[in-house]
Coordinates of C-alpha atoms in Angstrom, one line a residue:
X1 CA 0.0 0.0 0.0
X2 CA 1.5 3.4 -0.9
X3 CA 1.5 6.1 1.5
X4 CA -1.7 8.2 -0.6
X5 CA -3.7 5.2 0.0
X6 CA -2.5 4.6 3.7
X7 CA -6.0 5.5 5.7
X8 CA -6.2 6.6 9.1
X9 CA -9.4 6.4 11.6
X10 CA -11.0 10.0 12.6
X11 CA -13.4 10.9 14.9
X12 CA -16.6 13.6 14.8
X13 CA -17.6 15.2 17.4
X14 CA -21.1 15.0 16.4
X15 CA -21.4 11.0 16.7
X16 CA -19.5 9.9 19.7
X17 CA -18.1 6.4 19.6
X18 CA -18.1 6.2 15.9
X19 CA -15.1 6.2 13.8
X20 CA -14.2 6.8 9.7
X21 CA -11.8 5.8 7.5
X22 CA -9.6 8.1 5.4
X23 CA -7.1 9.4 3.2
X24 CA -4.0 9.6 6.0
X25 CA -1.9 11.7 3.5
X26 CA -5.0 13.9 3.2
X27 CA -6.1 14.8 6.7
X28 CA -2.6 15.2 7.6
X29 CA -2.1 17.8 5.1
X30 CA -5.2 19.8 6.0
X31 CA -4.8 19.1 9.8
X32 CA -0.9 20.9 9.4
X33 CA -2.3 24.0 7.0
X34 CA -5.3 24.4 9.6
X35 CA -3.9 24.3 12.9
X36 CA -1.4 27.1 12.5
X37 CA -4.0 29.4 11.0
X38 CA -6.6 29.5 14.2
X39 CA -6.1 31.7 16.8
X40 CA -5.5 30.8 20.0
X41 CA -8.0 32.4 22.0
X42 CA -12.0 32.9 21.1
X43 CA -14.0 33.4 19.2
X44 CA -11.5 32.6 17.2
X45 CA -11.9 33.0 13.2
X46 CA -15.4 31.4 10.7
X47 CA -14.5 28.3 8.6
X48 CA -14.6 30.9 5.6
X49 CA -11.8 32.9 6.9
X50 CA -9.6 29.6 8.2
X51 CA -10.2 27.8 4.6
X52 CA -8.9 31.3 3.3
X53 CA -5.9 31.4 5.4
X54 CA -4.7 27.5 4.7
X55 CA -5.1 27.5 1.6
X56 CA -1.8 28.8 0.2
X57 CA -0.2 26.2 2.8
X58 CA -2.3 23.5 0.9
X59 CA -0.3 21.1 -0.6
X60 CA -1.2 21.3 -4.8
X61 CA -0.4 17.6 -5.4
X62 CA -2.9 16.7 -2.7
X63 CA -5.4 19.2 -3.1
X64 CA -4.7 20.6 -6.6
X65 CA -6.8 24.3 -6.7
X66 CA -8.2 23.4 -3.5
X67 CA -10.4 20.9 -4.8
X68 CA -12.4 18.8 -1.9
X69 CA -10.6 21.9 0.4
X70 CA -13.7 22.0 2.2
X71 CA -14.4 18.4 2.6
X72 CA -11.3 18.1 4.3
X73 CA -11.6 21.0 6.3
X74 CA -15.0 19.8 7.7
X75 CA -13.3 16.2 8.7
X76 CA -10.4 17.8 10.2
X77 CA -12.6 20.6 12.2
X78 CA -14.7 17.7 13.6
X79 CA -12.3 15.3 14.6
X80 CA -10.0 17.8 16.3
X81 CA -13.3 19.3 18.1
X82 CA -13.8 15.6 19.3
X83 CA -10.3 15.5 20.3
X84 CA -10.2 18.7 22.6
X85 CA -7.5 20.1 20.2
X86 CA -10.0 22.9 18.8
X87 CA -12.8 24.6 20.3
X88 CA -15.6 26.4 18.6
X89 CA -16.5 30.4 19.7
X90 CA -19.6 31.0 21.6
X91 CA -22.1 31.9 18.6
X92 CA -23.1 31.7 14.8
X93 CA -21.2 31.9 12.7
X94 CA -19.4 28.9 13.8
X95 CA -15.8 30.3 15.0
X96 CA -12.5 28.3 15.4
X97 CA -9.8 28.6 17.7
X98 CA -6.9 26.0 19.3
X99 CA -6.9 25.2 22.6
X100 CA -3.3 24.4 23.3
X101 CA -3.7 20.5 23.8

């Protein structure tokens, strides 16, 4: 198995105990152009303005003009929420931020 087709299991904080397969290579890429773009304190920034700021850090060979960008960011967003490592601000629109785990 190559390393694009290596999966890895994600979480969503929106179903508890359940678990998905996907592209390792993929989430890993989004996960490292995502996590240095949110601020660290709320209410942080809207998913429009953190897909924005990652996506010149997006790797082209993985994500060639930012195709399934969002997708990814949405996976990424949820299982990081369900992992502690990101926090959402208080109200609509949802708001990112880190929390420093």
């Amino acid at each position: 198995m190559s390393d694009t087709d290596e999966k890895i299991e994600i979480e969503s904080i929106t179903s508890p105990n359940h678990v998905q397969r996907v592209n390792k290579a993929k989430f890993i890429a989004m996960r490292d152009a995502l996590l240095p773009v949110l601020p660290t304190e709320p209410p942080g920034m809207s998913v429009a303005e953190a897909k924005a700021a990652l996506l010149p850090n997006l790797s082209q060979e993985l994500f060639p003009g930012g195709e399934k960008a969002g997708w990814w960011l949405k996976a990424v967003q949820l299982d990081q929420e369900a992992k502690g490592v990101i926090e959402r601000g208080g109200k609509a629109p949802v708001r990112l931020f880190r929390t420093g785990r």
